[in-house]
Structure formats: C-alpha cells, structure tokens
Tab-separated table of C-alpha atoms and ligand atoms in Angstrom:
chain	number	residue	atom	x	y	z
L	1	UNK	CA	101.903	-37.777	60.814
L	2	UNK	CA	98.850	-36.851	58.826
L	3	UNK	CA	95.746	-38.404	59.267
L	4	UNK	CA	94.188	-41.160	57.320
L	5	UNK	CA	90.918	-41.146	56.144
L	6	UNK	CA	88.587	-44.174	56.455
L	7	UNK	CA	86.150	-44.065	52.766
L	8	UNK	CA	82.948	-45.871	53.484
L	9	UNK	CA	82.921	-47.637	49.949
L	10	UNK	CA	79.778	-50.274	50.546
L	11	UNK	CA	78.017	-48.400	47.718
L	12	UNK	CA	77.627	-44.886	46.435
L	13	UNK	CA	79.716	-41.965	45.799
L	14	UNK	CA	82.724	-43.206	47.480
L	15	UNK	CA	84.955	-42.382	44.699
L	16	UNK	CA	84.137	-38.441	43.997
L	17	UNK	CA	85.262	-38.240	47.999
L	18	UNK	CA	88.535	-40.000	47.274
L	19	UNK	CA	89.200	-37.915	44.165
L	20	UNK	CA	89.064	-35.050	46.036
L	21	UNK	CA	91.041	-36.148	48.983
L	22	UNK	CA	93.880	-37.066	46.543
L	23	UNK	CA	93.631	-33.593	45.215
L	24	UNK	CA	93.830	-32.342	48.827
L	25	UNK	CA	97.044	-35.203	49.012
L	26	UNK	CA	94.865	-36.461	51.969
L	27	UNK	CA	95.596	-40.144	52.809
L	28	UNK	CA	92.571	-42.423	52.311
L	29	UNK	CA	91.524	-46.125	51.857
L	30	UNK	CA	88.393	-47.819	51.091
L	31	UNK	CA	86.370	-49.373	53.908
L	32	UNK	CA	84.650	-52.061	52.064
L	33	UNK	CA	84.425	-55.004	54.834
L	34	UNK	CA	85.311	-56.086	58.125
L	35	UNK	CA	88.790	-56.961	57.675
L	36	UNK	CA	89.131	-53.421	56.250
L	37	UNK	CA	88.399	-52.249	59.604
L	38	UNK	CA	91.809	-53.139	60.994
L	39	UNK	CA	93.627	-50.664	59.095
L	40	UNK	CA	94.479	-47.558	60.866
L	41	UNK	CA	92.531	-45.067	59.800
L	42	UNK	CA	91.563	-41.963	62.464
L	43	UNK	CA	89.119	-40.015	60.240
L	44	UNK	CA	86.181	-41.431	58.076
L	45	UNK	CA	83.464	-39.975	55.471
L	46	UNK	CA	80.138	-41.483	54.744
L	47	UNK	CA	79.682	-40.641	51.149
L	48	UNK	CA	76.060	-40.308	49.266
L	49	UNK	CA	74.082	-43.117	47.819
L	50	UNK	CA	71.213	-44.798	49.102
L	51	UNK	CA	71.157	-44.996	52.689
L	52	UNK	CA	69.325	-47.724	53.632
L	53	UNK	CA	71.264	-49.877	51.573
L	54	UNK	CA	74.223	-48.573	52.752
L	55	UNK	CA	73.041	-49.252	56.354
L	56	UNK	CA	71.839	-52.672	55.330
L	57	UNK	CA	75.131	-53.897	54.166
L	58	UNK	CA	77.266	-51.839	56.805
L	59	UNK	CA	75.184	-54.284	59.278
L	60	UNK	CA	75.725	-57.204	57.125
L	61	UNK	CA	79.627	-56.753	57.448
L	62	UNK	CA	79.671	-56.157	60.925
L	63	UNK	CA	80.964	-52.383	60.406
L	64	UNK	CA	78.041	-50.592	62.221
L	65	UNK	CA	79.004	-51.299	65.600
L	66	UNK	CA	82.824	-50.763	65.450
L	67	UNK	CA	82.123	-47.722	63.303
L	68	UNK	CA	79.528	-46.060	66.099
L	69	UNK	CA	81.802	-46.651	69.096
L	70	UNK	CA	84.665	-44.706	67.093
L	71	UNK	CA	83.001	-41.793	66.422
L	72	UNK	CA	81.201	-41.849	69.869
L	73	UNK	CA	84.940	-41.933	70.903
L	74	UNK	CA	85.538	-38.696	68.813
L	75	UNK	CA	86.770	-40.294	65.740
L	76	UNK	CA	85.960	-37.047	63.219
L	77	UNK	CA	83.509	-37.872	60.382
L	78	UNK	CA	82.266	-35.931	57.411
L	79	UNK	CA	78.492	-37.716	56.049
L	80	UNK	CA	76.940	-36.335	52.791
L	81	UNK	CA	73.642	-36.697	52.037
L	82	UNK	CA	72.820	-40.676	52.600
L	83	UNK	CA	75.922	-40.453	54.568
L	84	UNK	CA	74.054	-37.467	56.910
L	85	UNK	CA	71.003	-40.059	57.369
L	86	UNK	CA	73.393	-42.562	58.471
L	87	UNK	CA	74.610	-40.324	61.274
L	88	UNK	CA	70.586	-38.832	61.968
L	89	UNK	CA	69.499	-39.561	65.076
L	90	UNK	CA	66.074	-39.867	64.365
L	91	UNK	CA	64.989	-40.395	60.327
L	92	UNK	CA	61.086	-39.693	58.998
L	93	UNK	CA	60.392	-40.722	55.343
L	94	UNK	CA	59.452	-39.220	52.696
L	95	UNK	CA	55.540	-39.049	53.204
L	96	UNK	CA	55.166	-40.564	56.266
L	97	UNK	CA	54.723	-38.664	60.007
L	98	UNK	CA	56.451	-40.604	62.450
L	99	UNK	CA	60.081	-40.309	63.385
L	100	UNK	CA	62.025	-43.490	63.232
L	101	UNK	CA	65.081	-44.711	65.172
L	102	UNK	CA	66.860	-47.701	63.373
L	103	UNK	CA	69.988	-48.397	65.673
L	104	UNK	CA	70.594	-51.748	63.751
L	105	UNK	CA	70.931	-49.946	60.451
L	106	UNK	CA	72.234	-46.467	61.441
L	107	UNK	CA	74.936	-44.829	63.376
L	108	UNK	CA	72.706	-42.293	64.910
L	109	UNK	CA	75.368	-40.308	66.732
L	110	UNK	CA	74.459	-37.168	65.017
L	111	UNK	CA	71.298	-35.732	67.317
L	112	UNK	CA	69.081	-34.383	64.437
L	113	UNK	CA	66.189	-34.988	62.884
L	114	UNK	CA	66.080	-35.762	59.165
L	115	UNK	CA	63.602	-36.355	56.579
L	116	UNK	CA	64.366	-38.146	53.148
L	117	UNK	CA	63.866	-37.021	50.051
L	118	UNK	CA	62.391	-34.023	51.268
L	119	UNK	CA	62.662	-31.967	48.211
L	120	UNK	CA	60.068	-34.230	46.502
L	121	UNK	CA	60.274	-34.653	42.508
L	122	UNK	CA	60.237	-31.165	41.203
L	123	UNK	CA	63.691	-30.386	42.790
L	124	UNK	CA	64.734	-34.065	43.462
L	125	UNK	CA	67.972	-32.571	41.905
L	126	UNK	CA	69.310	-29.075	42.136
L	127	UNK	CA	72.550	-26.612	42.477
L	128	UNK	CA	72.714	-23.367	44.160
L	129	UNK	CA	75.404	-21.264	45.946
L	130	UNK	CA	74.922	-20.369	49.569
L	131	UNK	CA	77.186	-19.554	52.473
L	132	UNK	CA	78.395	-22.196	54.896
L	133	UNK	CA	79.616	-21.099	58.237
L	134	UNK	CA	83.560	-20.153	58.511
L	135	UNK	CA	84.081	-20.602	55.158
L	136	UNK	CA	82.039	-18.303	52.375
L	137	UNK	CA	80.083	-19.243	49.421
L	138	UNK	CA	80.291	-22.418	48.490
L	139	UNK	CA	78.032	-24.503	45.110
L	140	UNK	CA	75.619	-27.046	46.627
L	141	UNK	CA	74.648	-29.877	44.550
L	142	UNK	CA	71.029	-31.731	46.169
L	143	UNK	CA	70.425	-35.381	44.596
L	144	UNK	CA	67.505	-36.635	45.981
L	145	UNK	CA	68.384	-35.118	49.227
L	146	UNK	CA	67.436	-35.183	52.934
L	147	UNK	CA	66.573	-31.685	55.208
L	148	UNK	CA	67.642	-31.408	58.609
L	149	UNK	CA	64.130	-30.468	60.509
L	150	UNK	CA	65.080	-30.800	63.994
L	151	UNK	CA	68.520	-29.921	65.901
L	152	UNK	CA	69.406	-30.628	69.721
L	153	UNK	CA	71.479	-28.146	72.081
L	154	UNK	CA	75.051	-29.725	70.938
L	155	UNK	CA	74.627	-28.938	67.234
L	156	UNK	CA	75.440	-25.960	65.423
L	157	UNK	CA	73.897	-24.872	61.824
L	158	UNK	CA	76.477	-24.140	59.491
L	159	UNK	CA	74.151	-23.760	56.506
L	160	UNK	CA	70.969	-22.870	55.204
L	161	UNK	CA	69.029	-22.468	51.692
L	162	UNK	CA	65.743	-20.938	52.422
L	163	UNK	CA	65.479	-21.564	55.802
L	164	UNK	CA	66.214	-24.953	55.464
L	165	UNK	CA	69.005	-26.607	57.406
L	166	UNK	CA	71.714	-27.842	55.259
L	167	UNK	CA	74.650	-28.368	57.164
L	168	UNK	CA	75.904	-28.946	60.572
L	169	UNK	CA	78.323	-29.913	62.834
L	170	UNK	CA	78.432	-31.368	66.862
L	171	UNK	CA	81.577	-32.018	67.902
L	172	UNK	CA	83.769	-33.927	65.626
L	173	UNK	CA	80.995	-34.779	63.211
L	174	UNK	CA	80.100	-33.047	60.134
L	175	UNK	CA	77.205	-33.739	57.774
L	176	UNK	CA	75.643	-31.541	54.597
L	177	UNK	CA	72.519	-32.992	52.851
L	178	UNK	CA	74.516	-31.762	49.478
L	179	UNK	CA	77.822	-33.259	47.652
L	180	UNK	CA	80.534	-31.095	48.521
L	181	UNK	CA	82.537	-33.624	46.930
L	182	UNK	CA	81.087	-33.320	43.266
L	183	UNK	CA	82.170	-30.172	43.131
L	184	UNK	CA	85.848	-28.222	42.648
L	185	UNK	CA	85.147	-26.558	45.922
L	186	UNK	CA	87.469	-28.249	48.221
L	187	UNK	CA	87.015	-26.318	51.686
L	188	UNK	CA	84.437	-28.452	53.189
L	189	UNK	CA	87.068	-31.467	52.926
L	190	UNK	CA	89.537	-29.011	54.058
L	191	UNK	CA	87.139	-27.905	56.900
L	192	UNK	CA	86.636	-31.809	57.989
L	193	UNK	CA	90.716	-32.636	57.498
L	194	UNK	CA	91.668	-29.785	59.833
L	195	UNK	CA	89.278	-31.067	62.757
R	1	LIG	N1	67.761	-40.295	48.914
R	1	LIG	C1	68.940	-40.944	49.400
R	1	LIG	C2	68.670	-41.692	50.715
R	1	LIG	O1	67.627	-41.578	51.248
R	1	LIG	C3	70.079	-39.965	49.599
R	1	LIG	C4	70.495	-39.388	48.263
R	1	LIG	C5	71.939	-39.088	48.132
R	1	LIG	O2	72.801	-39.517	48.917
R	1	LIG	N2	72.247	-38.386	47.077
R	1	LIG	O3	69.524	-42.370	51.191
C-alpha cells in the first residue's frame, strides 16, 4: 500500500505541494478541519504561507494537538518555509532578540532555532541553486523566508546558501526555509515520500 499524504490546506501554498505529489502519483488529501483528521493519512506536509496564521487557525480547529502527538509518534513530515516555523522549536522575529516558544500555536517538534523573515526586504524574495544533502543541485526559491540559526544534537544540515542553514532533517521530519514545491525539481518530495 502506498502512503497517503496528509496536505495542511488552512491557508497558503497547499496546492503547488499537491500538484507535485500528483505528478509524483503520490496519494494526498487536504487537511482543512477537524473532521478531516479522521482520514487515514500516515505522512503530512506543512506548506508555505503565513505561519502565524496558519498556527492560529490550526489551534482554532483543534488540529495542533492531534497533529503534534503524530509526528512525535514518527508520523514523517515535510514543512516549507511557514511550514518549517511551524515545526521550530524555538521562533525569534524579525527584529526582535528574544527566542519565543508558542506551544499553543506551533508544533515545535523540530529542535531548531528559527528567525522570520530573516532575509529582510532587499532579498525578501530570491532563487538560487545549491546542493542539498543526498541528492545534488537543486533551485531554491526564498519568499519572505525564515533561517535556521540554531540546531540541537538530533538534527542534521542538509543545506546551506552562504553559510546559512537551509534545510534539515531529525528523524522523520524534514523542513527547507525554500519552496521545493514551486519548482519542477521533484526530489525533495521524492526524498520525504521514501522516508
Ligand atoms: N514569512 C512567512 C512566515 O513568517 C513565511 C513565508 C513563506 O512561507 N513563504 O510565516
């Protein structure tokens, strides 16, 4: 039986991910409420947007919780960009100092340390090629994106742009701060279905 994937779809780029998973012929479904929750599903992506509205109405439906617990379980996850700062363990905002924890609007299962918009306006949006661990080059878009500032012991870097952390994994959880999926580049969704 092949896996189905779980599409966050509370707002945000939920439907680039499911494009690409039908080009992959990957089984997928929207997760939109609650009662969506009770389909089987055994994988799930976080897709970009705005995360803090994403976490706001993930709370709202009563999705945080369940979600969290499954992927604390092992359930494997792929987050991109907003989706990344939903898994973050610890979150600092753009211009501010102090790292925040916000259990009752975030997963937080990812240990890292993430800071929004880091990029600031200059290069709020940008593409470049770099290589990504176990797979080559791959094109990296950044919209308004997060940077990964701080790892702990279980999580390994999988990608960099100047230093700068762009892509990780710990276990069954992988995150970019760029959108795999709005590219042609399918092997980070291939990467993430073969967990
Ligand atoms: N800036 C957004 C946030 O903080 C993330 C942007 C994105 O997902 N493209 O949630």
């Amino acid at each position: 039986r092949r896996p189905r994937i779980g599409v966050v779809a509370v707002q945000g780029a939920f439907a680039e991910h499911a494009a690409m998973l039908d080009a992959l012929g990957e089984p997928h479904f929207e997760l939109r409420c609650h009662e969506d929750m009770e389909r089987p599903f055994d994988r799930l992506i976080l897709p970009g947007g705005e995360s803090t509205v994403q976490g706001r109405l993930l709370r709202d439906e009563d999705m945080l919780e369940p979600l969290r617990k499954r992927i604390e379980a092992g359930m494997p996850v792929l987050g991109t960009c907003a989706g990344l700062i939903l898994l973050a363990s610890r979150i600092i905002d753009a211009g501010a100092n102090d790292r925040t924890i916000r259990p009752e609007t975030h997963l937080g299962t990812l240990d890292v340390t993430v800071e929004r918009n880091a990029y600031g306006r200059q290069l709020a949006s940008f593409a470049t090629t770099e290589s990504f661990e176990g797979i080559g080059t791959v094109s990296m878009r950044f919209i308004r994106a997060p940077r990964i500032i701080e790892t702990g012991d279980d999580v390994i870097e999988l990608a960099h742009i100047d230093g700068t952390i762009v892509a990780v994994r710990q276990g069954s959880q992988i995150a970019t701060a760029f959108h795999p999926e709005l590219d042609d580049d399918t092997h980070i969704h291939e990467l993430f279905c073969g967990l």
